[in-house]
Coordinates of C-alpha atoms in Angstrom, one line a residue:
M1 CA 1.5 11.7 12.2
D2 CA 3.7 15.1 13.0
T3 CA 7.1 14.1 11.7
R4 CA 8.8 17.1 13.9
L5 CA 10.8 15.8 16.0
T6 CA 10.2 17.7 20.3
P7 CA 12.7 19.1 21.6
E8 CA 13.0 16.3 24.4
Q9 CA 12.9 13.6 21.2
Q10 CA 15.9 16.2 19.2
A11 CA 17.4 16.0 23.2
I12 CA 18.1 12.2 22.5
R13 CA 18.7 12.2 18.8
D14 CA 21.5 14.7 19.4
L15 CA 22.6 12.4 22.9
A16 CA 23.1 9.5 20.5
E17 CA 24.7 11.0 17.7
R18 CA 27.7 12.5 19.7
F19 CA 28.2 8.8 22.3
T20 CA 28.0 7.2 18.1
A21 CA 30.3 10.1 17.0
D22 CA 32.8 9.4 20.0
E23 CA 32.5 6.4 20.5
I24 CA 31.5 4.5 18.0
T25 CA 32.3 5.3 15.2
P26 CA 36.2 6.1 15.3
H27 CA 36.4 1.8 17.2
A28 CA 34.3 0.2 14.7
A29 CA 36.4 -0.9 11.9
R30 CA 38.9 -2.2 14.2
W31 CA 36.4 -4.4 15.8
D32 CA 35.2 -5.5 12.5
A33 CA 38.6 -6.5 11.5
E34 CA 39.4 -8.1 15.3
C35 CA 36.3 -9.6 15.9
S36 CA 36.1 -8.1 19.3
F37 CA 33.3 -7.4 21.5
P38 CA 33.2 -3.7 22.8
R39 CA 31.6 -4.5 26.7
A40 CA 33.4 -1.5 27.2
T41 CA 31.5 1.3 24.7
I42 CA 28.2 -0.6 25.4
G43 CA 28.9 0.1 29.5
K44 CA 29.0 3.9 28.1
A45 CA 25.6 3.5 26.7
A46 CA 24.4 2.0 29.6
E47 CA 25.7 5.1 31.1
L48 CA 23.1 7.7 28.8
G49 CA 20.3 4.9 30.1
F50 CA 20.5 3.1 26.8
G51 CA 20.9 -0.4 28.4
G52 CA 16.5 0.6 28.7
V53 CA 15.5 2.5 27.0
Y54 CA 11.6 1.2 27.3
V55 CA 11.9 -0.1 30.4
S56 CA 9.7 1.8 32.7
E57 CA 10.9 4.4 35.1
A58 CA 9.8 2.3 37.4
D59 CA 11.5 -1.0 36.9
G60 CA 14.7 1.2 36.6
G61 CA 14.5 2.1 32.9
I62 CA 14.7 6.0 31.6
G63 CA 10.8 5.1 30.1
L64 CA 11.1 6.4 26.5
G65 CA 8.5 5.3 23.4
R66 CA 9.3 2.8 20.5
F67 CA 9.8 6.0 18.6
E68 CA 12.3 7.4 20.7
A69 CA 14.4 3.6 21.3
A70 CA 14.4 3.6 16.4
L71 CA 15.9 7.5 17.5
I72 CA 18.7 5.7 18.8
M73 CA 19.4 2.5 17.5
E74 CA 19.6 5.0 13.8
A75 CA 21.9 6.5 14.9
M76 CA 24.2 4.4 16.5
A77 CA 23.5 2.4 13.8
Y78 CA 25.1 5.1 11.6
G79 CA 28.5 4.0 13.2
C80 CA 28.5 0.2 13.6
P81 CA 25.4 -1.8 12.7
S82 CA 26.2 -4.8 14.5
T83 CA 26.8 -2.9 18.0
S84 CA 23.7 -1.1 17.6
A85 CA 21.9 -4.3 16.9
F86 CA 23.5 -5.9 20.2
I87 CA 21.9 -3.5 22.5
S88 CA 18.5 -3.2 20.2
I89 CA 18.7 -7.6 21.7
H90 CA 19.2 -7.0 24.8
N91 CA 16.7 -4.1 25.4
M92 CA 13.7 -6.3 23.2
A93 CA 15.0 -9.2 26.3
T94 CA 15.4 -6.8 28.9
W95 CA 11.7 -5.3 28.2
M96 CA 9.9 -8.8 28.3
V97 CA 11.6 -9.7 32.1
A98 CA 9.8 -5.9 33.0
A99 CA 6.2 -6.0 31.2
F100 CA 5.6 -9.5 31.5
G101 CA 7.8 -10.7 34.6
S102 CA 7.0 -10.8 37.9
T103 CA 7.5 -8.7 41.3
E104 CA 10.2 -10.9 42.2
V105 CA 12.0 -12.1 39.1
K106 CA 11.9 -7.8 38.5
A107 CA 13.8 -7.4 41.3
R108 CA 16.4 -9.8 40.8
Y109 CA 16.4 -9.4 37.4
L110 CA 15.7 -6.3 36.2
P111 CA 18.4 -3.7 38.1
K112 CA 22.0 -5.8 36.6
L113 CA 20.8 -5.2 32.8
V114 CA 19.4 -2.5 32.7
A115 CA 22.4 -0.8 34.3
M116 CA 24.2 -3.4 31.0
E117 CA 26.7 -4.6 34.3
H118 CA 24.5 -8.1 32.9
I119 CA 23.3 -8.3 29.6
A120 CA 20.5 -10.1 28.2
S121 CA 20.5 -12.8 25.0
Y122 CA 17.0 -14.0 23.2
C123 CA 16.7 -17.1 23.1
L124 CA 14.3 -18.4 20.8
T125 CA 15.4 -19.6 17.5
E126 CA 16.3 -23.4 16.9
P127 CA 18.3 -26.1 15.1
G128 CA 15.6 -26.8 14.2
A129 CA 12.8 -24.3 14.3
G130 CA 13.6 -21.3 12.7
S131 CA 10.8 -19.8 10.8
D132 CA 9.1 -22.3 12.3
A133 CA 9.4 -21.3 15.8
A134 CA 6.4 -22.3 18.2
A135 CA 7.9 -25.9 16.3
L136 CA 10.4 -25.6 19.0
R137 CA 11.8 -29.0 21.0
T138 CA 13.3 -27.1 24.0
R139 CA 12.0 -28.9 27.0
A140 CA 11.0 -27.8 30.6
V141 CA 9.8 -30.9 32.7
R142 CA 8.6 -29.2 35.9
D143 CA 10.2 -31.0 39.1
G144 CA 9.1 -29.5 42.2
D145 CA 9.7 -26.0 42.5
H146 CA 12.4 -26.0 39.1
Y147 CA 12.1 -26.4 36.0
V148 CA 14.5 -29.8 34.6
V149 CA 15.5 -27.9 31.5
N150 CA 16.8 -30.1 27.9
G151 CA 17.6 -28.7 24.5
S152 CA 19.6 -25.7 22.6
K153 CA 19.0 -22.4 20.9
A154 CA 21.0 -21.6 18.2
F155 CA 22.6 -18.3 16.6
I156 CA 22.5 -16.8 19.7
S157 CA 23.2 -13.2 20.2
G158 CA 25.8 -13.0 23.5
G159 CA 26.2 -16.7 23.3
G160 CA 29.0 -17.3 26.2
E161 CA 29.3 -13.7 26.6
N162 CA 25.6 -12.5 28.2
E163 CA 25.2 -13.9 31.9
V164 CA 20.8 -13.7 31.1
Y165 CA 19.3 -15.7 28.4
V166 CA 15.4 -15.3 28.5
C167 CA 14.5 -18.5 26.6
M168 CA 11.1 -19.8 25.2
V169 CA 10.6 -23.5 26.2
R170 CA 8.1 -26.2 25.8
T171 CA 6.2 -26.8 29.0
G172 CA 3.5 -28.4 28.2
V173 CA 2.0 -29.3 24.2
E174 CA 2.6 -29.3 21.2
G175 CA 3.3 -25.9 19.4
H176 CA 2.6 -22.3 20.6
R177 CA 0.1 -22.6 23.2
G178 CA 3.0 -25.2 25.1
I179 CA 5.8 -23.1 25.5
S180 CA 6.7 -21.0 28.0
C181 CA 9.1 -17.7 29.0
L182 CA 12.4 -18.4 31.7
V183 CA 15.0 -16.6 32.6
I184 CA 17.5 -18.8 31.9
E185 CA 21.9 -18.0 33.8
K186 CA 25.2 -18.5 31.9
D187 CA 26.7 -20.0 35.5
M188 CA 23.4 -22.6 36.5
P189 CA 25.1 -25.8 36.3
G190 CA 24.6 -27.9 32.9
V191 CA 24.6 -24.3 30.7
S192 CA 27.2 -24.4 28.0
F193 CA 27.8 -23.0 24.7
G194 CA 28.9 -23.7 21.4
A195 CA 31.7 -22.1 19.2
Q196 CA 31.6 -19.0 17.9
E197 CA 30.2 -18.7 15.0
R198 CA 32.3 -17.3 12.3
K199 CA 29.8 -14.9 10.5
L200 CA 29.9 -12.6 7.6
G201 CA 29.2 -9.3 9.3
W202 CA 27.9 -8.6 13.1
H203 CA 31.5 -9.0 14.1
S204 CA 31.9 -6.5 16.8
Q205 CA 29.4 -8.8 18.3
P206 CA 29.5 -12.5 20.4
T207 CA 27.0 -15.4 18.8
A208 CA 27.2 -18.8 19.4
M209 CA 24.9 -21.8 19.9
V210 CA 23.2 -22.4 23.8
N211 CA 23.6 -25.6 25.4
F212 CA 21.3 -27.0 28.6
T213 CA 21.8 -30.1 29.6
D214 CA 19.3 -31.2 33.3
V215 CA 19.2 -27.3 34.0
R216 CA 17.3 -27.0 36.8
V217 CA 15.4 -23.2 36.8
P218 CA 13.6 -22.1 39.5
V219 CA 10.2 -21.7 38.8
A220 CA 10.5 -17.9 40.2
N221 CA 12.0 -17.3 36.7
R222 CA 9.4 -18.1 34.7
V223 CA 8.3 -14.6 33.3
G224 CA 4.6 -15.1 32.8
D225 CA 1.9 -17.5 33.1
E226 CA 2.3 -21.4 31.5
G227 CA 1.7 -21.6 28.2
Q228 CA 1.9 -17.8 27.2
G229 CA 5.7 -18.1 26.2
F230 CA 5.3 -17.2 23.1
R231 CA 3.2 -14.6 22.5
I232 CA 5.4 -13.0 25.3
A233 CA 8.2 -14.0 22.4
M234 CA 6.0 -12.0 19.7
A235 CA 5.9 -8.6 21.8
G236 CA 9.6 -9.0 22.2
L237 CA 9.8 -8.9 18.1
D238 CA 7.3 -6.3 17.1
G239 CA 9.8 -4.1 18.8
G240 CA 12.7 -5.5 17.9
R241 CA 11.3 -5.7 14.3
L242 CA 11.5 -1.9 14.7
N243 CA 14.9 -2.2 16.4
I244 CA 16.0 -4.0 13.5
G245 CA 14.8 -2.1 10.5
A246 CA 16.2 1.2 12.0
C247 CA 19.7 0.0 12.4
S248 CA 19.7 -0.3 8.9
I249 CA 17.8 3.0 8.5
G250 CA 21.0 3.9 10.3
G251 CA 23.5 2.3 8.3
A252 CA 21.6 3.1 5.5
Q253 CA 22.2 6.7 6.0
R254 CA 25.9 5.9 6.0
C255 CA 26.3 4.8 3.5
L256 CA 24.5 6.8 1.6
D257 CA 26.6 10.3 3.5
E258 CA 30.3 8.4 2.2
T259 CA 28.6 8.5 -0.9
V260 CA 26.8 11.3 -1.5
R261 CA 31.3 13.3 -0.5
Y262 CA 32.6 10.5 -2.5
V263 CA 31.1 11.1 -5.4
G264 CA 31.8 15.2 -5.2
E265 CA 35.4 14.3 -5.2
R266 CA 36.0 11.0 -7.0
R267 CA 37.2 12.6 -10.6
Q268 CA 36.8 10.8 -13.8
F269 CA 36.6 12.4 -17.8
G270 CA 37.6 15.2 -16.5
R271 CA 34.9 16.2 -13.7
A272 CA 33.7 14.7 -10.8
I273 CA 31.0 11.5 -10.9
A274 CA 28.5 13.2 -9.1
E275 CA 28.1 15.4 -12.6
F276 CA 27.0 11.9 -14.3
Q277 CA 23.5 12.0 -14.3
N278 CA 23.6 8.1 -13.9
T279 CA 25.0 8.9 -10.8
Q280 CA 22.5 11.1 -10.0
F281 CA 19.7 9.0 -10.8
M282 CA 21.3 6.4 -8.1
L283 CA 21.4 9.1 -5.4
A284 CA 18.2 9.4 -6.2
D285 CA 16.3 6.3 -5.7
M286 CA 18.7 5.4 -2.9
V287 CA 17.2 8.7 -1.0
T288 CA 14.4 8.0 -2.4
E289 CA 13.6 4.8 -0.9
L290 CA 15.2 6.2 2.3
E291 CA 12.9 8.2 3.2
A292 CA 10.3 6.5 1.9
A293 CA 11.8 3.5 4.9
R294 CA 12.2 5.7 7.9
A295 CA 9.0 7.0 7.3
L296 CA 7.4 4.0 7.3
L297 CA 9.3 2.8 10.2
Y298 CA 8.3 5.7 12.3
L299 CA 4.9 5.4 11.8
A300 CA 5.1 1.9 13.1
A301 CA 6.6 3.0 16.1
H302 CA 4.4 4.9 17.1
K303 CA 1.7 2.3 16.7
V304 CA 3.0 -0.1 18.6
N305 CA 3.4 2.5 21.0
D306 CA 0.4 3.1 21.1
G307 CA -0.8 -0.3 21.1
S308 CA -2.8 -0.2 18.1
A309 CA -4.2 -2.9 16.8
D310 CA -2.8 -3.2 13.5
R311 CA 1.2 -3.0 15.7
T312 CA 1.9 -6.4 14.6
R313 CA 1.7 -5.4 10.9
F314 CA 3.0 -2.0 10.6
A315 CA 5.7 -4.1 12.5
A316 CA 6.1 -6.1 10.0
M317 CA 6.3 -3.7 6.9
A318 CA 8.9 -1.3 8.1
K319 CA 11.7 -3.8 8.9
L320 CA 9.9 -5.2 5.3
K321 CA 11.1 -1.9 3.8
A322 CA 13.6 -1.2 6.1
T323 CA 15.9 -3.8 4.9
E324 CA 15.3 -4.6 1.9
A325 CA 16.1 -1.0 1.3
G326 CA 18.9 -1.2 3.6
S327 CA 20.8 -3.8 1.9
R328 CA 19.8 -1.8 -2.0
I329 CA 21.4 1.4 -0.7
A330 CA 24.8 -0.5 0.7
N331 CA 25.3 -2.3 -2.6
D332 CA 24.1 0.8 -4.5
A333 CA 27.0 2.5 -2.6
L334 CA 29.4 -0.4 -2.8
Q335 CA 28.7 -0.1 -7.3
L336 CA 29.3 3.9 -6.9
H337 CA 32.2 3.8 -5.1
G338 CA 33.9 1.2 -7.4
G339 CA 36.5 -0.8 -6.9
Y340 CA 37.0 1.5 -3.7
G341 CA 33.9 0.1 -2.6
Y342 CA 34.6 -2.9 -2.1
L343 CA 38.1 -2.5 -0.1
M344 CA 38.0 -2.7 3.7
D345 CA 39.8 0.6 3.8
Y346 CA 36.7 2.3 3.4
P347 CA 33.3 1.9 5.9
I348 CA 31.0 0.3 2.2
E349 CA 31.6 -2.6 2.7
R350 CA 31.7 -3.9 6.6
F351 CA 27.9 -1.8 5.6
V352 CA 26.9 -4.2 3.3
R353 CA 28.1 -7.3 5.3
D354 CA 26.5 -6.3 8.8
L355 CA 22.8 -5.2 6.9
R356 CA 22.5 -8.0 4.9
V357 CA 21.6 -10.0 8.1
H358 CA 18.4 -8.2 9.1
E359 CA 16.6 -9.5 5.8
I360 CA 17.1 -12.8 8.1
L361 CA 16.7 -11.9 11.4
E362 CA 13.8 -10.7 14.2
G363 CA 11.7 -13.0 11.2
T364 CA 12.8 -13.9 8.0
N365 CA 11.5 -10.9 5.5
Q366 CA 9.4 -14.2 4.0
I367 CA 7.9 -14.4 7.3
M368 CA 7.4 -11.0 7.3
R369 CA 5.2 -10.9 4.0
M370 CA 3.0 -13.9 5.6
V371 CA 2.4 -11.7 8.5
I372 CA 1.3 -8.9 7.0
G373 CA -0.9 -11.2 4.0
R374 CA -2.5 -12.6 6.9
S375 CA -3.1 -9.8 8.8
L376 CA -4.9 -8.2 5.5
T377 CA -7.5 -11.6 4.8
E378 CA -8.0 -13.9 7.7

């Protein structure tokens, strides 16, 4: 794999980094402290094409690959992992509509989704179906040219705020073969939302339960055929896992950079703490782990983009490595900042909180190990 960026890829990274420096980093601490959702900033990201990063140009997106998407998410996470991850989830759900939707459903939803006039949520998890996603209970019963949907989805990013919900529902038998994918709108009668969840991190994005009570959804809103929903959901997660790994890498890079600057300025025992061997060893471990995670993630991005047979395993490996490395690096950064790292006056504690959930969502890291192990033994 050639690790050098092409001029186009470097321009994309530079664009995302400038956007982050101007529009995300200066405001991220306030968004976190106030639990405010930066809809206007997300709209500005859409103006750059970041609402449909790997949606084809024919469908209104900017038609980039998964590697370029990783560069963008990594750059934005340098300022705020929570906001970058929110944009990532929208991209995953929008791509599912573009990749598997009919001409009719694409024409109805993609223009506003790509422009992020409407934002999409990915709805798979339920109160009783987390890691065992194929056990989901939300049911859609056919009634003429509609489905009648009843059930609930849990931990939904954008819940109550977003206009579009790309939902996995049961239309047939138990197990993954009975799952289909529907696009459900916020304003359809019978759609309601729980209270906003009170979270450790990810304060810049809303998260809530989404409830469906006799919601009538046109059959035309189905994405793919009946019974294809689980496969569509898993295809979305290959890319989602890359993106959330990229968010961890971007956040870890910020923590490392802040720490290198801090230890060069902080003096104890008559000299900068950067001069102590213990500090240097910790920094060495942090940067080595970061670069190893980044290299694996970039390789996995190319495999997913190329449709390689082992793409799902590599996406899981990259997500596992990047998210665990991100959390360790953030935690070590806090340690090297000492008591100051624990204060909200410094950004490190926010990154510790925001990066921790990356080991849980898009499939827990325990599930990643199952995916990887099974791919080697089956």
